[in-house]
Amino acid sequence: SGAAVIENVKHVMLMDNMTITFDTGRCFISVEGRDLTISEIWEGRVEVEGTIEKIEFYRTLGSHSD
């Protein structure tokens, strides 16, 4: 088991015990693993606990590379 803190969260887009996807306004962040739960939410930060196997970042539509 472990934990990760995701910052600048605007919305939780998808959540089940294997995947939680967040919208930060600039990108989507997907945390994948087993037995995932949101243990705390405060000031745009979300703490995810469980067996974290992968964290992926996706650009939102309309974003462009520098």
CSV table of N, CA and C in Angstrom, one decimal:
chain,number,residue,atom,x,y,z
A,1,SER,N,0.8,-1.2,0.0
A,1,SER,CA,0.0,0.0,0.0
A,1,SER,C,0.9,1.2,0.0
A,2,GLY,N,0.3,2.3,-0.5
A,2,GLY,CA,1.0,3.6,-0.6
A,2,GLY,C,0.0,4.7,-0.7
A,3,ALA,N,0.6,5.9,-0.9
A,3,ALA,CA,-0.3,7.1,-1.1
A,3,ALA,C,0.3,8.0,-2.0
A,4,ALA,N,-0.5,8.8,-2.7
A,4,ALA,CA,0.0,9.9,-3.6
A,4,ALA,C,-0.9,11.1,-3.4
A,5,VAL,N,-0.3,12.3,-3.5
A,5,VAL,CA,-1.1,13.5,-3.4
A,5,VAL,C,-1.1,14.1,-4.8
A,6,ILE,N,-2.3,14.4,-5.3
A,6,ILE,CA,-2.5,15.0,-6.6
A,6,ILE,C,-2.9,16.5,-6.3
A,7,GLU,N,-2.2,17.4,-6.9
A,7,GLU,CA,-2.5,18.8,-6.6
A,7,GLU,C,-3.2,19.5,-7.8
A,8,ASN,N,-3.8,20.6,-7.5
A,8,ASN,CA,-4.6,21.5,-8.4
A,8,ASN,C,-5.8,20.7,-9.0
A,9,VAL,N,-6.4,19.9,-8.2
A,9,VAL,CA,-7.6,19.1,-8.7
A,9,VAL,C,-8.8,20.0,-8.8
A,10,LYS,N,-9.4,20.1,-10.0
A,10,LYS,CA,-10.7,20.8,-10.2
A,10,LYS,C,-11.9,19.9,-10.0
A,11,HIS,N,-11.8,18.6,-10.6
A,11,HIS,CA,-12.9,17.7,-10.5
A,11,HIS,C,-12.3,16.3,-10.5
A,12,VAL,N,-13.1,15.4,-9.8
A,12,VAL,CA,-12.8,13.9,-10.0
A,12,VAL,C,-13.7,13.5,-11.1
A,13,MET,N,-13.1,13.0,-12.2
A,13,MET,CA,-13.8,12.6,-13.4
A,13,MET,C,-14.3,11.2,-13.4
A,14,LEU,N,-13.6,10.3,-12.8
A,14,LEU,CA,-13.9,8.9,-12.8
A,14,LEU,C,-13.3,8.2,-11.6
A,15,MET,N,-14.1,7.4,-11.0
A,15,MET,CA,-13.6,6.7,-9.8
A,15,MET,C,-14.1,5.4,-9.6
A,16,ASP,N,-13.3,4.4,-9.4
A,16,ASP,CA,-13.7,3.0,-8.9
A,16,ASP,C,-12.5,2.5,-8.1
A,17,ASN,N,-12.5,1.3,-7.7
A,17,ASN,CA,-11.4,0.8,-6.8
A,17,ASN,C,-10.1,0.5,-7.6
A,18,MET,N,-10.1,0.7,-8.9
A,18,MET,CA,-8.9,0.4,-9.7
A,18,MET,C,-8.4,1.6,-10.5
A,19,THR,N,-9.2,2.6,-10.7
A,19,THR,CA,-8.8,3.8,-11.4
A,19,THR,C,-9.5,5.1,-10.8
A,20,ILE,N,-8.7,6.1,-10.6
A,20,ILE,CA,-9.3,7.4,-10.3
A,20,ILE,C,-8.6,8.4,-11.2
A,21,THR,N,-9.5,9.2,-11.9
A,21,THR,CA,-9.0,10.2,-12.9
A,21,THR,C,-9.5,11.6,-12.4
A,22,PHE,N,-8.5,12.5,-12.5
A,22,PHE,CA,-8.7,13.9,-12.0
A,22,PHE,C,-8.6,14.9,-13.2
A,23,ASP,N,-9.3,15.9,-13.1
A,23,ASP,CA,-9.1,17.0,-14.1
A,23,ASP,C,-8.5,18.2,-13.3
A,24,THR,N,-7.3,18.7,-13.8
A,24,THR,CA,-6.7,19.8,-13.1
A,24,THR,C,-6.9,21.1,-13.9
A,25,GLY,N,-7.6,21.0,-15.0
A,25,GLY,CA,-7.8,22.2,-15.8
A,25,GLY,C,-6.8,22.3,-16.9
A,26,ARG,N,-5.6,21.8,-16.6
A,26,ARG,CA,-4.5,21.8,-17.6
A,26,ARG,C,-4.3,20.4,-18.2
A,27,CYS,N,-4.6,19.4,-17.4
A,27,CYS,CA,-4.4,18.0,-17.9
A,27,CYS,C,-5.3,17.1,-17.0
A,28,PHE,N,-5.4,15.9,-17.5
A,28,PHE,CA,-6.1,14.8,-16.7
A,28,PHE,C,-5.0,14.0,-16.1
A,29,ILE,N,-5.2,13.6,-14.9
A,29,ILE,CA,-4.2,12.7,-14.2
A,29,ILE,C,-5.0,11.4,-13.8
A,30,SER,N,-4.5,10.3,-14.2
A,30,SER,CA,-5.1,9.0,-14.0
A,30,SER,C,-4.2,8.2,-13.1
A,31,VAL,N,-4.8,7.8,-11.9
A,31,VAL,CA,-4.0,6.9,-11.0
A,31,VAL,C,-4.7,5.5,-11.1
A,32,GLU,N,-3.8,4.5,-11.4
A,32,GLU,CA,-4.3,3.1,-11.5
A,32,GLU,C,-3.6,2.2,-10.5
A,33,GLY,N,-4.4,1.2,-10.0
A,33,GLY,CA,-3.9,0.3,-9.1
A,33,GLY,C,-5.0,-0.6,-8.5
A,34,ARG,N,-4.8,-1.0,-7.2
A,34,ARG,CA,-5.8,-1.8,-6.6
A,34,ARG,C,-6.2,-1.2,-5.3
A,35,ASP,N,-7.5,-1.4,-4.9
A,35,ASP,CA,-8.1,-0.9,-3.7
A,35,ASP,C,-7.8,0.6,-3.5
A,36,LEU,N,-8.0,1.4,-4.5
A,36,LEU,CA,-7.8,2.8,-4.4
A,36,LEU,C,-8.9,3.5,-3.8
A,37,THR,N,-8.6,4.4,-2.9
A,37,THR,CA,-9.6,5.3,-2.2
A,37,THR,C,-9.1,6.7,-2.1
A,38,ILE,N,-10.0,7.6,-2.1
A,38,ILE,CA,-9.6,9.0,-1.8
A,38,ILE,C,-9.7,9.2,-0.2
A,39,SER,N,-8.6,9.4,0.4
A,39,SER,CA,-8.5,9.4,1.8
A,39,SER,C,-8.7,10.8,2.4
A,40,GLU,N,-8.4,11.9,1.6
A,40,GLU,CA,-8.5,13.2,2.1
A,40,GLU,C,-8.6,14.2,0.9
A,41,ILE,N,-9.3,15.2,1.0
A,41,ILE,CA,-9.5,16.3,0.0
A,41,ILE,C,-9.3,17.6,0.8
A,42,TRP,N,-8.4,18.5,0.3
A,42,TRP,CA,-8.2,19.8,1.0
A,42,TRP,C,-7.6,20.8,0.0
A,43,GLU,N,-8.1,21.9,-0.1
A,43,GLU,CA,-7.6,23.0,-0.9
A,43,GLU,C,-7.0,22.6,-2.3
A,44,GLY,N,-7.8,21.9,-3.1
A,44,GLY,CA,-7.4,21.5,-4.4
A,44,GLY,C,-6.4,20.3,-4.4
A,45,ARG,N,-6.1,19.7,-3.3
A,45,ARG,CA,-5.3,18.5,-3.2
A,45,ARG,C,-6.1,17.3,-2.8
A,46,VAL,N,-5.8,16.2,-3.4
A,46,VAL,CA,-6.5,15.0,-3.1
A,46,VAL,C,-5.4,13.9,-2.8
A,47,GLU,N,-5.6,13.2,-1.7
A,47,GLU,CA,-4.7,12.1,-1.3
A,47,GLU,C,-5.4,10.8,-1.7
A,48,VAL,N,-4.7,10.0,-2.5
A,48,VAL,CA,-5.2,8.7,-3.0
A,48,VAL,C,-4.4,7.6,-2.2
A,49,GLU,N,-5.0,6.7,-1.6
A,49,GLU,CA,-4.4,5.6,-0.9
A,49,GLU,C,-4.7,4.3,-1.6
A,50,GLY,N,-3.8,3.3,-1.5
A,50,GLY,CA,-4.0,2.0,-2.1
A,50,GLY,C,-2.7,1.5,-2.7
A,51,THR,N,-2.8,0.4,-3.4
A,51,THR,CA,-1.7,-0.1,-4.2
A,51,THR,C,-1.6,0.6,-5.5
A,52,ILE,N,-0.8,1.6,-5.6
A,52,ILE,CA,-0.6,2.4,-6.8
A,52,ILE,C,0.4,1.8,-7.7
A,53,GLU,N,-0.1,1.5,-8.9
A,53,GLU,CA,0.7,0.8,-9.9
A,53,GLU,C,1.2,1.8,-11.0
A,54,LYS,N,0.4,2.8,-11.3
A,54,LYS,CA,0.7,3.7,-12.4
A,54,LYS,C,0.0,5.0,-12.3
A,55,ILE,N,0.7,6.1,-12.7
A,55,ILE,CA,0.1,7.4,-12.7
A,55,ILE,C,0.4,7.9,-14.1
A,56,GLU,N,-0.6,8.3,-14.8
A,56,GLU,CA,-0.5,8.8,-16.2
A,56,GLU,C,-1.1,10.2,-16.3
A,57,PHE,N,-0.5,11.0,-17.2
A,57,PHE,CA,-0.9,12.4,-17.4
A,57,PHE,C,-1.4,12.5,-18.9
A,58,TYR,N,-2.5,13.1,-19.1
A,58,TYR,CA,-3.1,13.3,-20.4
A,58,TYR,C,-3.4,14.8,-20.6
A,59,ARG,N,-3.1,15.3,-21.8
A,59,ARG,CA,-3.4,16.7,-22.1
A,59,ARG,C,-4.9,16.8,-22.4
A,60,THR,N,-5.5,17.9,-22.0
A,60,THR,CA,-6.9,18.2,-22.3
A,60,THR,C,-7.0,18.6,-23.7
A,61,LEU,N,-8.2,18.5,-24.3
A,61,LEU,CA,-8.5,18.9,-25.6
A,61,LEU,C,-8.2,20.4,-25.7
A,62,GLY,N,-7.6,20.9,-26.8
A,62,GLY,CA,-7.3,22.3,-26.9
A,62,GLY,C,-5.9,22.7,-26.4
A,63,SER,N,-5.3,21.8,-25.7
A,63,SER,CA,-3.9,22.1,-25.2
A,63,SER,C,-2.9,21.9,-26.3
A,64,HIS,N,-1.8,22.6,-26.3
A,64,HIS,CA,-0.8,22.4,-27.3
A,64,HIS,C,0.5,22.3,-26.7
A,65,SER,N,1.5,21.7,-27.4
A,65,SER,CA,2.8,21.5,-26.9
A,65,SER,C,3.6,22.8,-27.1
A,66,ASP,N,4.5,23.1,-26.2
A,66,ASP,CA,5.3,24.3,-26.3
A,66,ASP,C,6.4,24.2,-27.3
